[in-house]
């Protein structure tokens, strides 16, 4: 190579030009610095927390949108050892919409219970085949509408855009629609890890997700999407489970088993293989579901009637069996105080006081706890000897307990939680005895349907005082004979557990004079049948029905 001669002198302008050119080349060739991750992220096919820790989901699904009164289930799920809960929400197209306030509360409850929160829109289930199902685009619009509840929660929340977004009709559109939904959320400013479900009712038997996952992942400008396969009857052999899960691992594409069961109407999934292979490959899994199943798949309940002390055989297998949750779950590092975070627990709340005690309910109130980073909520527990069990949670310093046994002594206490998930020492205990119930009451109930439509109806209840003295304060209870669920009620405050409904009086209906009455109205969802309830109790005593 022939060298160029070195000039003996160089003009200042030439030097300046050379230096500018060198600086420009450095600016062009040097890649921009990457911003620190704001939460969960995907790297090399693995789901990582912001601190770089590998995170493997071990948890269950909870049907919050149909059982909004069962938010205390999150505490019970955590107590069984889970590190993640997948929460069913609705955007209002098919089921009653969970608004921004409710979503914020769900996130708060997940954090209080040191759970990673996977939030999903269920209205997309079986689109193209299921009547009333909605699109992934509509689901993305919903997430944007509740974005204020999710902003800044990237360490704690994963957004599962839409549940089982195609049935077995038109599912080839899944790839384009999924890419578009991801990009719509990114353009709206979502920095969260996103999760996308497979088509074919989540089971991907046509391998649309498996064969297009790489292009979907590449379409995410953040490269921060996780894929979710649901394993029911399609996955009834260990060979099928091994093949599907290993293909994603080999391709370095992130995958979780977002739903699975021990049995199903479309076949008998091999739950032992699902658990074993997931543990071997360090892939996350989320069993379906905690409680409240209907429509012939009640056997998928992990506990009976949301009672954490009544594990079903499926719940026992998933939580306590080989490769199950209790043996394999590791709590998210974001809750451990790693990296200098808040590790100081709140002070103990004040000893609760009981008021408004009836045969089946009571209200507790207590003095607030204090904490440097702020108290985010309280956990109420039942105390029996040396043991305790979670009952409910509250973001205020009061809580109303329902479903108590009449003529029984009950003991409760309270814990506080802060924003970092630290739990306080337990408060002092309060003990009270509920009044007797079950004797005939001086009441009558008239129930009628005033209007109905596909999937829903409006009802009216006339509550009559047939006695000779006024009723001051009341709780009315009944059991729906089918799958009806109250979505809105006026004249009182309704809670529903499964088919059991409890209504406490509003201030303007609390007093019913002798021979007087009050009228309640409500709307509810229903299946094809809509039989009327046949029995009502007022403050624990039976009413006549007309």
Short mmCIF file of C-alpha atoms in Angstrom, two decimals:
data_model
loop_
_atom_site.label_atom_id
_atom_site.label_comp_id
_atom_site.label_asym_id
_atom_site.label_seq_id
_atom_site.Cartn_x
_atom_site.Cartn_y
_atom_site.Cartn_z
CA UNK A 1 0.00 0.00 0.00
CA UNK A 2 1.44 3.35 -1.01
CA UNK A 3 1.36 6.01 1.75
CA UNK A 4 0.30 9.58 1.05
CA UNK A 5 2.95 12.22 1.91
CA UNK A 6 2.38 14.15 5.13
CA UNK A 7 1.99 17.89 4.53
CA UNK A 8 4.44 20.11 6.40
CA UNK A 9 1.76 22.62 7.33
CA UNK A 10 -2.00 22.56 7.66
CA UNK A 11 -4.24 25.60 7.66
CA UNK A 12 -6.50 26.14 10.73
CA UNK A 13 -9.62 25.90 8.59
CA UNK A 14 -8.52 22.49 7.39
CA UNK A 15 -7.95 21.30 10.97
CA UNK A 16 -11.37 22.55 12.03
CA UNK A 17 -13.02 20.79 9.12
CA UNK A 18 -11.24 17.54 9.93
CA UNK A 19 -12.25 17.69 13.59
CA UNK A 20 -15.88 18.43 12.65
CA UNK A 21 -15.92 15.46 10.28
CA UNK A 22 -14.49 13.18 13.00
CA UNK A 23 -17.08 14.38 15.52
CA UNK A 24 -19.88 13.87 13.01
CA UNK A 25 -18.73 10.31 12.30
CA UNK A 26 -18.72 9.53 16.01
CA UNK A 27 -22.22 10.90 16.37
CA UNK A 28 -23.44 8.82 13.45
CA UNK A 29 -21.70 5.59 14.40
CA UNK A 30 -22.27 5.60 18.16
CA UNK A 31 -25.65 4.04 19.06
CA UNK A 32 -27.87 6.08 21.34
CA UNK A 33 -27.86 5.12 25.00
CA UNK A 34 -30.76 2.85 25.97
CA UNK A 35 -33.10 4.19 28.64
CA UNK A 36 -33.29 2.10 31.79
CA UNK A 37 -36.24 -0.31 31.69
CA UNK A 38 -39.35 1.06 33.37
CA UNK A 39 -40.64 -2.36 34.39
CA UNK A 40 -40.91 -5.87 33.06
CA UNK A 41 -39.11 -6.52 29.79
CA UNK A 42 -38.33 -9.40 27.45
CA UNK A 43 -34.71 -10.27 26.74
CA UNK A 44 -33.38 -13.28 24.87
CA UNK A 45 -36.75 -15.02 25.15
CA UNK A 46 -37.05 -14.53 28.91
CA UNK A 47 -39.33 -12.30 30.97
CA UNK A 48 -37.21 -10.11 33.26
CA UNK A 49 -38.01 -7.65 35.98
CA UNK A 50 -36.58 -4.14 35.72
CA UNK A 51 -33.60 -5.15 37.89
CA UNK A 52 -32.74 -7.95 35.44
CA UNK A 53 -34.08 -10.82 37.57
CA UNK A 54 -35.68 -13.67 35.65
CA UNK A 55 -39.38 -13.89 36.57
CA UNK A 56 -41.44 -17.08 36.23
CA UNK A 57 -45.18 -16.72 36.75
CA UNK A 58 -46.76 -19.15 39.15
CA UNK A 59 -50.39 -18.34 39.77
CA UNK A 60 -54.06 -18.58 38.94
CA UNK A 61 -56.88 -16.77 37.14
CA UNK A 62 -59.51 -14.86 39.09
CA UNK A 63 -62.89 -13.92 37.55
CA UNK A 64 -63.07 -10.41 38.99
CA UNK A 65 -65.47 -8.91 36.46
CA UNK A 66 -68.21 -11.40 37.41
CA UNK A 67 -67.39 -11.39 41.13
CA UNK A 68 -66.28 -7.84 41.95
CA UNK A 69 -67.22 -8.39 45.59
CA UNK A 70 -64.58 -11.13 45.87
CA UNK A 71 -61.51 -8.90 45.70
CA UNK A 72 -60.36 -10.47 48.99
CA UNK A 73 -59.61 -13.57 46.90
CA UNK A 74 -56.29 -11.96 45.98
CA UNK A 75 -55.14 -12.22 49.60
CA UNK A 76 -56.20 -15.87 49.67
CA UNK A 77 -54.42 -16.61 46.39
CA UNK A 78 -51.24 -15.05 47.75
CA UNK A 79 -51.57 -17.03 50.97
CA UNK A 80 -51.54 -20.25 48.93
CA UNK A 81 -48.13 -19.30 47.53
CA UNK A 82 -48.86 -17.67 44.15
CA UNK A 83 -46.67 -14.88 42.80
CA UNK A 84 -49.05 -13.83 39.99
CA UNK A 85 -52.78 -13.48 39.42
CA UNK A 86 -54.46 -13.07 36.05
CA UNK A 87 -57.52 -10.89 36.57
CA UNK A 88 -60.57 -11.05 34.30
CA UNK A 89 -61.85 -7.61 33.26
CA UNK A 90 -64.50 -6.49 30.77
CA UNK A 91 -64.57 -3.54 28.37
CA UNK A 92 -68.37 -3.29 28.36
CA UNK A 93 -69.04 -4.78 24.93
CA UNK A 94 -70.14 -8.12 26.33
CA UNK A 95 -69.98 -7.85 30.11
CA UNK A 96 -70.26 -4.92 32.52
CA UNK A 97 -67.31 -2.58 32.04
CA UNK A 98 -64.65 -2.32 34.74
CA UNK A 99 -63.98 1.40 34.98
CA UNK A 100 -60.75 3.24 35.72
CA UNK A 101 -61.43 3.38 39.45
CA UNK A 102 -62.02 -0.36 39.63
CA UNK A 103 -58.90 -1.15 37.60
CA UNK A 104 -56.83 1.09 39.88
CA UNK A 105 -58.23 -0.74 42.90
CA UNK A 106 -57.39 -4.14 41.40
CA UNK A 107 -53.81 -3.00 40.81
CA UNK A 108 -53.63 -1.64 44.36
CA UNK A 109 -54.92 -4.94 45.76
CA UNK A 110 -52.38 -6.90 43.72
CA UNK A 111 -49.59 -4.72 45.09
CA UNK A 112 -50.88 -4.96 48.65
CA UNK A 113 -50.77 -8.73 48.34
CA UNK A 114 -47.35 -8.75 46.63
CA UNK A 115 -48.72 -10.27 43.45
CA UNK A 116 -47.82 -9.47 39.86
CA UNK A 117 -51.03 -8.45 38.13
CA UNK A 118 -51.83 -9.78 34.64
CA UNK A 119 -54.94 -7.89 33.49
CA UNK A 120 -57.01 -9.21 30.57
CA UNK A 121 -60.11 -8.14 28.63
CA UNK A 122 -62.47 -11.11 28.38
CA UNK A 123 -64.95 -9.67 25.86
CA UNK A 124 -62.75 -10.80 22.94
CA UNK A 125 -63.25 -14.48 23.78
CA UNK A 126 -64.06 -16.51 20.66
CA UNK A 127 -64.41 -13.55 18.29
CA UNK A 128 -65.65 -14.64 14.89
CA UNK A 129 -67.50 -17.60 16.36
CA UNK A 130 -68.98 -16.45 19.68
CA UNK A 131 -71.96 -14.12 19.47
CA UNK A 132 -71.25 -10.79 21.15
CA UNK A 133 -67.45 -11.18 21.22
CA UNK A 134 -65.49 -8.08 20.33
CA UNK A 135 -62.26 -7.30 18.48
CA UNK A 136 -58.69 -6.84 19.68
CA UNK A 137 -58.87 -3.28 18.41
CA UNK A 138 -61.80 -2.60 20.73
CA UNK A 139 -59.87 -4.19 23.58
CA UNK A 140 -56.92 -1.90 22.86
CA UNK A 141 -59.30 1.09 22.97
CA UNK A 142 -60.40 -0.05 26.43
CA UNK A 143 -56.84 -0.19 27.73
CA UNK A 144 -56.27 3.33 26.44
CA UNK A 145 -59.44 4.50 28.21
CA UNK A 146 -58.16 3.22 31.59
CA UNK A 147 -54.52 4.13 30.95
CA UNK A 148 -54.38 6.51 33.90
CA UNK A 149 -54.87 3.54 36.26
CA UNK A 150 -51.91 1.73 34.69
CA UNK A 151 -49.37 4.50 34.09
CA UNK A 152 -46.32 4.04 36.29
CA UNK A 153 -47.28 0.45 37.18
CA UNK A 154 -44.96 -1.24 34.68
CA UNK A 155 -43.09 -3.00 37.54
CA UNK A 156 -46.31 -4.65 38.71
CA UNK A 157 -48.72 -4.98 35.77
CA UNK A 158 -48.67 -6.95 32.51
CA UNK A 159 -51.39 -6.07 30.00
CA UNK A 160 -52.97 -9.17 28.40
CA UNK A 161 -54.67 -7.41 25.48
CA UNK A 162 -57.60 -9.79 24.94
CA UNK A 163 -58.61 -13.26 26.07
CA UNK A 164 -58.74 -16.01 23.39
CA UNK A 165 -59.30 -13.42 20.66
CA UNK A 166 -60.54 -15.81 17.97
CA UNK A 167 -62.59 -18.99 17.98
CA UNK A 168 -62.27 -21.50 15.17
CA UNK A 169 -63.65 -19.16 12.51
CA UNK A 170 -61.59 -16.45 10.81
CA UNK A 171 -58.61 -17.12 13.03
CA UNK A 172 -56.08 -16.50 10.25
CA UNK A 173 -56.66 -12.78 10.85
CA UNK A 174 -55.10 -13.19 14.30
CA UNK A 175 -51.59 -12.22 13.15
CA UNK A 176 -52.47 -8.88 11.54
CA UNK A 177 -54.99 -7.96 14.24
CA UNK A 178 -52.56 -8.75 17.04
CA UNK A 179 -49.81 -6.66 15.46
CA UNK A 180 -52.21 -3.75 15.01
CA UNK A 181 -53.41 -3.92 18.63
CA UNK A 182 -49.83 -3.97 19.94
CA UNK A 183 -48.89 -0.97 17.83
CA UNK A 184 -52.02 0.93 18.86
CA UNK A 185 -51.04 0.55 22.52
CA UNK A 186 -47.41 1.49 21.90
CA UNK A 187 -48.49 4.58 19.95
CA UNK A 188 -50.69 5.52 22.91
CA UNK A 189 -47.66 5.45 25.21
CA UNK A 190 -47.95 2.03 26.88
CA UNK A 191 -44.52 0.90 28.12
CA UNK A 192 -45.83 -2.25 29.82
CA UNK A 193 -44.99 -5.79 28.87
CA UNK A 194 -47.89 -6.91 26.69
CA UNK A 195 -49.31 -10.43 26.58
CA UNK A 196 -51.19 -11.88 23.59
CA UNK A 197 -53.39 -14.99 23.63
CA UNK A 198 -53.52 -17.58 20.89
CA UNK A 199 -56.54 -17.99 18.59
CA UNK A 200 -58.63 -21.20 18.35
CA UNK A 201 -60.14 -20.43 21.78
CA UNK A 202 -56.61 -19.92 23.05
CA UNK A 203 -55.40 -23.43 22.12
CA UNK A 204 -53.72 -22.66 18.77
CA UNK A 205 -54.48 -26.09 17.31
CA UNK A 206 -53.87 -24.65 13.80
CA UNK A 207 -50.49 -23.27 15.00
CA UNK A 208 -51.27 -19.73 13.83
CA UNK A 209 -49.59 -18.18 16.87
CA UNK A 210 -46.73 -20.67 16.94
CA UNK A 211 -45.81 -20.08 13.29
CA UNK A 212 -46.27 -16.29 13.35
CA UNK A 213 -44.99 -15.44 16.81
CA UNK A 214 -41.63 -14.20 15.54
CA UNK A 215 -43.19 -11.67 13.17
CA UNK A 216 -45.64 -10.50 15.86
CA UNK A 217 -42.79 -10.04 18.32
CA UNK A 218 -40.82 -8.06 15.72
CA UNK A 219 -43.85 -5.83 15.10
CA UNK A 220 -43.67 -4.58 18.69
CA UNK A 221 -41.36 -1.54 18.57
CA UNK A 222 -40.42 -2.24 22.21
CA UNK A 223 -39.81 -5.98 21.60
CA UNK A 224 -41.69 -6.53 24.85
CA UNK A 225 -44.50 -8.98 24.07
CA UNK A 226 -45.14 -12.34 25.75
CA UNK A 227 -47.22 -15.11 24.13
CA UNK A 228 -49.89 -17.06 26.00
CA UNK A 229 -51.13 -20.56 25.16
CA UNK A 230 -54.23 -22.04 26.84
CA UNK A 231 -53.99 -25.78 27.37
CA UNK A 232 -57.17 -27.80 27.62
CA UNK A 233 -58.35 -30.79 25.55
CA UNK A 234 -56.02 -30.08 22.62
CA UNK A 235 -53.06 -30.76 24.91
CA UNK A 236 -53.92 -34.19 26.23
CA UNK A 237 -50.50 -35.85 25.77
CA UNK A 238 -47.04 -35.08 27.13
CA UNK A 239 -45.63 -35.23 23.58
CA UNK A 240 -47.91 -32.40 22.38
CA UNK A 241 -47.09 -30.28 25.42
CA UNK A 242 -43.34 -30.86 25.09
CA UNK A 243 -43.33 -30.05 21.39
CA UNK A 244 -45.32 -26.83 21.68
CA UNK A 245 -43.46 -25.35 24.64
CA UNK A 246 -40.02 -26.34 23.39
CA UNK A 247 -40.57 -24.72 19.99
CA UNK A 248 -40.93 -21.31 21.64
CA UNK A 249 -37.95 -21.87 23.89
CA UNK A 250 -35.80 -22.94 20.94
CA UNK A 251 -36.89 -19.85 18.99
CA UNK A 252 -36.14 -17.66 22.04
CA UNK A 253 -39.68 -16.35 22.10
CA UNK A 254 -41.30 -15.74 25.52
CA UNK A 255 -44.25 -18.00 26.36
CA UNK A 256 -46.52 -18.70 29.32
CA UNK A 257 -49.35 -21.17 29.83
CA UNK A 258 -51.98 -18.53 30.49
CA UNK A 259 -54.79 -20.98 31.28
CA UNK A 260 -55.05 -24.71 31.85
CA UNK A 261 -57.07 -27.20 33.86
CA UNK A 262 -57.09 -30.82 34.95
CA UNK A 263 -60.15 -31.66 32.86
CA UNK A 264 -62.36 -30.04 30.24
CA UNK A 265 -65.41 -30.59 28.08
CA UNK A 266 -63.20 -30.85 24.95
CA UNK A 267 -60.89 -33.51 26.39
CA UNK A 268 -58.62 -34.36 29.29
CA UNK A 269 -55.49 -32.18 29.39
CA UNK A 270 -52.34 -33.71 30.84
CA UNK A 271 -51.90 -31.33 33.76
CA UNK A 272 -48.99 -33.31 35.19
CA UNK A 273 -47.03 -32.82 31.96
CA UNK A 274 -47.98 -29.14 31.76
CA UNK A 275 -46.63 -28.56 35.25
CA UNK A 276 -43.53 -30.70 34.80
CA UNK A 277 -42.46 -29.31 31.42
CA UNK A 278 -43.18 -25.72 32.49
CA UNK A 279 -40.96 -26.21 35.52
CA UNK A 280 -38.24 -27.88 33.46
CA UNK A 281 -38.19 -25.02 30.94
CA UNK A 282 -38.81 -22.33 33.58
CA UNK A 283 -41.96 -21.13 31.83
CA UNK A 284 -44.79 -19.42 33.66
CA UNK A 285 -48.21 -20.98 34.20
CA UNK A 286 -51.58 -19.67 35.44
CA UNK A 287 -54.27 -22.22 36.28
CA UNK A 288 -57.96 -21.65 35.60
CA UNK A 289 -59.50 -20.65 37.97
CA UNK A 290 -59.83 -19.71 41.63
CA UNK A 291 -63.63 -20.07 42.03
CA UNK A 292 -67.01 -19.17 40.55
CA UNK A 293 -67.04 -21.34 37.41
CA UNK A 294 -70.40 -22.23 35.88
CA UNK A 295 -71.86 -23.56 32.67
CA UNK A 296 -70.85 -27.15 33.34
CA UNK A 297 -67.18 -26.54 34.18
CA UNK A 298 -67.61 -26.06 37.91
CA UNK A 299 -64.97 -28.76 38.36
CA UNK A 300 -62.36 -26.13 37.40
CA UNK A 301 -62.91 -24.31 40.72
CA UNK A 302 -59.80 -24.50 42.90
CA UNK A 303 -61.75 -23.67 46.06
CA UNK A 304 -65.42 -24.15 46.83
CA UNK A 305 -67.53 -20.98 46.95
CA UNK A 306 -64.42 -18.78 47.24
CA UNK A 307 -63.57 -20.36 50.61
CA UNK A 308 -59.76 -20.72 50.81
CA UNK A 309 -60.18 -23.44 53.42
CA UNK A 310 -62.08 -25.67 50.98
CA UNK A 311 -59.55 -26.70 48.35
CA UNK A 312 -60.97 -28.90 45.62
CA UNK A 313 -58.95 -31.79 44.19
CA UNK A 314 -57.89 -29.49 41.33
CA UNK A 315 -56.84 -26.78 43.78
CA UNK A 316 -54.96 -29.28 45.88
CA UNK A 317 -53.11 -30.55 42.80
CA UNK A 318 -52.17 -27.12 41.50
CA UNK A 319 -51.13 -25.52 44.77
CA UNK A 320 -49.64 -28.42 46.70
CA UNK A 321 -48.79 -31.13 44.16
CA UNK A 322 -45.55 -31.92 42.34
CA UNK A 323 -44.22 -28.90 40.38
CA UNK A 324 -47.13 -26.92 41.82
CA UNK A 325 -47.32 -23.35 43.00
CA UNK A 326 -46.28 -23.83 46.64
CA UNK A 327 -43.16 -25.75 45.64
CA UNK A 328 -41.98 -23.58 42.73
CA UNK A 329 -43.23 -19.98 43.06
CA UNK A 330 -40.75 -17.21 43.81
CA UNK A 331 -42.02 -13.79 44.80
CA UNK A 332 -41.24 -10.93 42.43
CA UNK A 333 -38.05 -9.10 43.39
CA UNK A 334 -39.88 -5.75 43.17
CA UNK A 335 -41.55 -6.69 46.47
CA UNK A 336 -38.38 -7.80 48.23
CA UNK A 337 -36.84 -4.35 48.70
CA UNK A 338 -33.89 -5.32 46.45
CA UNK A 339 -31.83 -2.34 45.35
CA UNK A 340 -32.47 -0.08 48.34
CA UNK A 341 -36.28 0.04 48.14
CA UNK A 342 -38.62 0.58 51.06
CA UNK A 343 -38.37 -2.31 53.52
CA UNK A 344 -39.93 -0.60 56.55
CA UNK A 345 -43.36 -1.90 57.50
CA UNK A 346 -46.22 0.42 58.47
CA UNK A 347 -47.19 0.77 62.12
CA UNK A 348 -49.94 -1.50 63.40
CA UNK A 349 -53.48 -0.18 62.83
CA UNK A 350 -55.59 0.66 65.87
CA UNK A 351 -57.65 -2.09 67.46
CA UNK A 352 -60.89 -2.31 65.44
CA UNK A 353 -64.29 -1.56 66.93
CA UNK A 354 -67.47 -3.32 65.78
CA UNK A 355 -70.76 -1.57 65.06
CA UNK A 356 -74.02 -2.33 63.28
CA UNK A 357 -73.86 -5.96 64.35
CA UNK A 358 -76.73 -8.08 62.97
CA UNK A 359 -77.27 -11.81 62.73
CA UNK A 360 -75.01 -12.00 59.68
CA UNK A 361 -73.03 -8.77 59.31
CA UNK A 362 -71.01 -6.14 61.15
CA UNK A 363 -68.95 -3.04 60.39
CA UNK A 364 -65.40 -2.69 61.67
CA UNK A 365 -63.53 0.61 62.03
CA UNK A 366 -60.01 1.32 63.27
CA UNK A 367 -57.41 4.07 63.65
CA UNK A 368 -55.17 4.51 60.62
CA UNK A 369 -51.67 3.09 60.36
CA UNK A 370 -48.73 5.34 59.47
CA UNK A 371 -45.91 4.73 57.00
CA UNK A 372 -43.14 6.80 55.38
CA UNK A 373 -44.15 5.83 51.82
CA UNK A 374 -47.89 5.79 52.48
CA UNK A 375 -50.40 3.14 53.54
CA UNK A 376 -52.22 1.71 50.51
CA UNK A 377 -54.68 -0.64 52.19
CA UNK A 378 -55.73 -2.89 55.03
CA UNK A 379 -56.24 -6.66 55.28
CA UNK A 380 -58.94 -7.92 57.64
CA UNK A 381 -58.38 -11.41 59.10
CA UNK A 382 -60.47 -13.77 61.18
CA UNK A 383 -58.67 -15.00 64.30
CA UNK A 384 -59.38 -18.40 65.81
CA UNK A 385 -57.02 -19.49 68.55
CA UNK A 386 -53.53 -19.40 67.12
CA UNK A 387 -54.64 -19.35 63.48
CA UNK A 388 -55.97 -16.63 61.20
CA UNK A 389 -57.58 -16.53 57.74
CA UNK A 390 -57.98 -13.65 55.29
CA UNK A 391 -61.52 -12.24 55.06
CA UNK A 392 -61.45 -9.05 52.99
CA UNK A 393 -59.39 -5.96 52.20
CA UNK A 394 -60.17 -2.24 52.32
CA UNK A 395 -58.48 0.95 51.17
CA UNK A 396 -60.24 2.84 53.98
CA UNK A 397 -60.25 2.44 57.77
CA UNK A 398 -63.62 0.69 57.75
CA UNK A 399 -64.92 -2.59 56.34
CA UNK A 400 -68.32 -4.26 56.33
CA UNK A 401 -68.29 -8.01 56.97
CA UNK A 402 -71.16 -10.10 55.61
CA UNK A 403 -72.12 -13.77 55.58
CA UNK A 404 -71.42 -14.23 59.30
CA UNK A 405 -73.06 -17.07 61.19
CA UNK A 406 -75.87 -15.95 63.54
CA UNK A 407 -75.61 -16.28 67.34
CA UNK A 408 -71.87 -16.85 67.06
CA UNK A 409 -68.79 -15.22 68.60
CA UNK A 410 -66.44 -13.79 65.94
CA UNK A 411 -62.90 -12.37 66.37
CA UNK A 412 -61.15 -10.16 63.82
CA UNK A 413 -57.95 -8.13 63.45
CA UNK A 414 -56.37 -5.86 60.83
CA UNK A 415 -53.01 -5.53 59.02
CA UNK A 416 -51.80 -2.50 57.03
CA UNK A 417 -49.81 -2.58 53.77
CA UNK A 418 -47.70 0.14 52.17
CA UNK A 419 -46.92 0.95 48.54
CA UNK A 420 -43.84 -1.31 48.59
CA UNK A 421 -45.88 -4.28 49.80
CA UNK A 422 -44.58 -4.25 53.38
CA UNK A 423 -47.08 -5.57 55.93
CA UNK A 424 -47.54 -4.13 59.40
CA UNK A 425 -47.74 -5.97 62.71
CA UNK A 426 -51.26 -7.15 63.46
CA UNK A 427 -53.68 -4.87 65.26
CA UNK A 428 -55.37 -5.81 68.46
CA UNK A 429 -58.42 -8.07 68.13
CA UNK A 430 -62.10 -7.32 68.47
CA UNK A 431 -64.66 -9.95 69.45
CA UNK A 432 -68.42 -9.64 69.07
CA UNK A 433 -71.42 -11.97 68.93
CA UNK A 434 -73.96 -11.85 66.12
CA UNK A 435 -77.63 -11.82 67.00
CA UNK A 436 -79.91 -14.80 66.54
CA UNK A 437 -81.48 -15.31 63.13
CA UNK A 438 -83.70 -17.69 61.27
CA UNK A 439 -86.99 -17.12 63.08
CA UNK A 440 -89.95 -15.94 61.00
CA UNK A 441 -89.83 -12.21 60.25
CA UNK A 442 -92.65 -9.74 59.88
CA UNK A 443 -91.85 -9.14 56.22
CA UNK A 444 -93.10 -9.92 52.78
CA UNK A 445 -91.33 -9.75 49.45
CA UNK A 446 -92.73 -9.22 45.98
CA UNK A 447 -90.33 -10.03 43.12
CA UNK A 448 -90.96 -9.43 39.43
CA UNK A 449 -89.10 -8.97 36.14
CA UNK A 450 -90.02 -5.61 34.60
CA UNK A 451 -88.08 -5.94 31.36
CA UNK A 452 -85.66 -8.30 29.63
CA UNK A 453 -83.27 -8.44 26.68
CA UNK A 454 -80.70 -10.85 25.30
CA UNK A 455 -78.32 -11.61 28.15
CA UNK A 456 -79.93 -9.29 30.68
CA UNK A 457 -83.05 -8.08 32.47
CA UNK A 458 -84.43 -5.50 34.89
CA UNK A 459 -86.12 -6.53 38.12
CA UNK A 460 -88.09 -5.01 40.98
CA UNK A 461 -88.33 -6.07 44.62
CA UNK A 462 -90.99 -4.67 46.96
CA UNK A 463 -90.00 -5.23 50.59
CA UNK A 464 -93.01 -4.95 52.93
CA UNK A 465 -93.07 -4.59 56.72
CA UNK A 466 -95.98 -6.77 57.82
CA UNK A 467 -95.31 -6.19 61.54
CA UNK A 468 -96.60 -3.67 64.05
CA UNK A 469 -93.33 -1.73 64.59
CA UNK A 470 -90.88 -0.03 62.28
CA UNK A 471 -87.86 -1.82 60.80
CA UNK A 472 -84.75 0.31 61.28
CA UNK A 473 -81.86 -0.98 59.21
CA UNK A 474 -81.99 -4.20 57.24
CA UNK A 475 -80.13 -6.70 55.10
CA UNK A 476 -82.10 -8.65 52.49
CA UNK A 477 -80.72 -11.90 51.07
CA UNK A 478 -81.77 -14.31 48.35
CA UNK A 479 -80.30 -16.94 46.04
CA UNK A 480 -80.75 -16.84 42.28
CA UNK A 481 -81.77 -20.26 40.89
CA UNK A 482 -79.71 -19.88 37.69
CA UNK A 483 -76.66 -17.84 36.61
CA UNK A 484 -78.16 -14.35 37.11
CA UNK A 485 -75.77 -11.65 38.36
CA UNK A 486 -76.75 -8.19 39.60
CA UNK A 487 -74.94 -5.46 37.64
CA UNK A 488 -76.59 -2.39 39.21
CA UNK A 489 -79.07 -1.84 42.05
CA UNK A 490 -80.84 1.19 43.47
CA UNK A 491 -82.42 1.44 46.91
CA UNK A 492 -79.53 -0.39 48.60
CA UNK A 493 -76.01 -1.72 48.21
CA UNK A 494 -75.70 -5.18 46.65
CA UNK A 495 -72.94 -7.75 46.93
CA UNK A 496 -73.02 -11.12 45.22
CA UNK A 497 -71.10 -14.32 45.86
CA UNK A 498 -71.87 -16.96 43.28
CA UNK A 499 -75.66 -17.09 43.18
CA UNK A 500 -76.13 -15.59 46.66
CA UNK A 501 -77.11 -11.90 46.79
CA UNK A 502 -77.02 -9.63 49.84
CA UNK A 503 -78.49 -6.11 49.85
CA UNK A 504 -78.00 -3.63 52.68
CA UNK A 505 -80.32 -0.67 52.99
CA UNK A 506 -79.55 2.76 51.58
CA UNK A 507 -80.02 5.69 53.96
CA UNK A 508 -83.33 6.55 52.34
CA UNK A 509 -84.71 2.98 52.52
CA UNK A 510 -83.30 1.95 55.92
CA UNK A 511 -86.53 2.63 57.83
CA UNK A 512 -89.69 0.77 56.87
CA UNK A 513 -92.69 1.84 58.97
CA UNK A 514 -95.24 -0.68 60.18
CA UNK A 515 -97.43 -1.75 57.24
CA UNK A 516 -95.09 0.23 54.95
CA UNK A 517 -92.82 -0.86 52.12
CA UNK A 518 -89.74 0.13 50.10
CA UNK A 519 -89.00 -0.69 46.47
CA UNK A 520 -85.66 -1.82 45.08
CA UNK A 521 -84.79 -1.89 41.40
CA UNK A 522 -81.90 -3.59 39.67
CA UNK A 523 -80.44 -4.74 36.38
CA UNK A 524 -78.75 -8.12 35.99
CA UNK A 525 -77.19 -10.44 33.46
CA UNK A 526 -78.71 -13.82 32.70
CA UNK A 527 -78.46 -16.90 30.51
CA UNK A 528 -81.36 -18.14 28.39
CA UNK A 529 -83.38 -19.08 31.46
CA UNK A 530 -84.37 -16.53 34.09
CA UNK A 531 -86.25 -18.28 36.91
CA UNK A 532 -87.25 -16.15 39.91
CA UNK A 533 -85.82 -16.72 43.40
CA UNK A 534 -88.24 -18.46 45.72
CA UNK A 535 -86.94 -17.52 49.19
CA UNK A 536 -85.82 -14.28 50.87
CA UNK A 537 -84.51 -13.50 54.36
CA UNK A 538 -84.55 -10.16 56.15
CA UNK A 539 -81.87 -9.78 58.84
CA UNK A 540 -81.48 -13.55 58.79
CA UNK A 541 -85.19 -14.40 59.16
CA UNK A 542 -87.50 -15.80 56.51
CA UNK A 543 -89.94 -13.56 54.61
CA UNK A 544 -93.15 -14.55 52.90
CA UNK A 545 -92.97 -14.36 49.09
CA UNK A 546 -95.74 -13.25 46.79
#
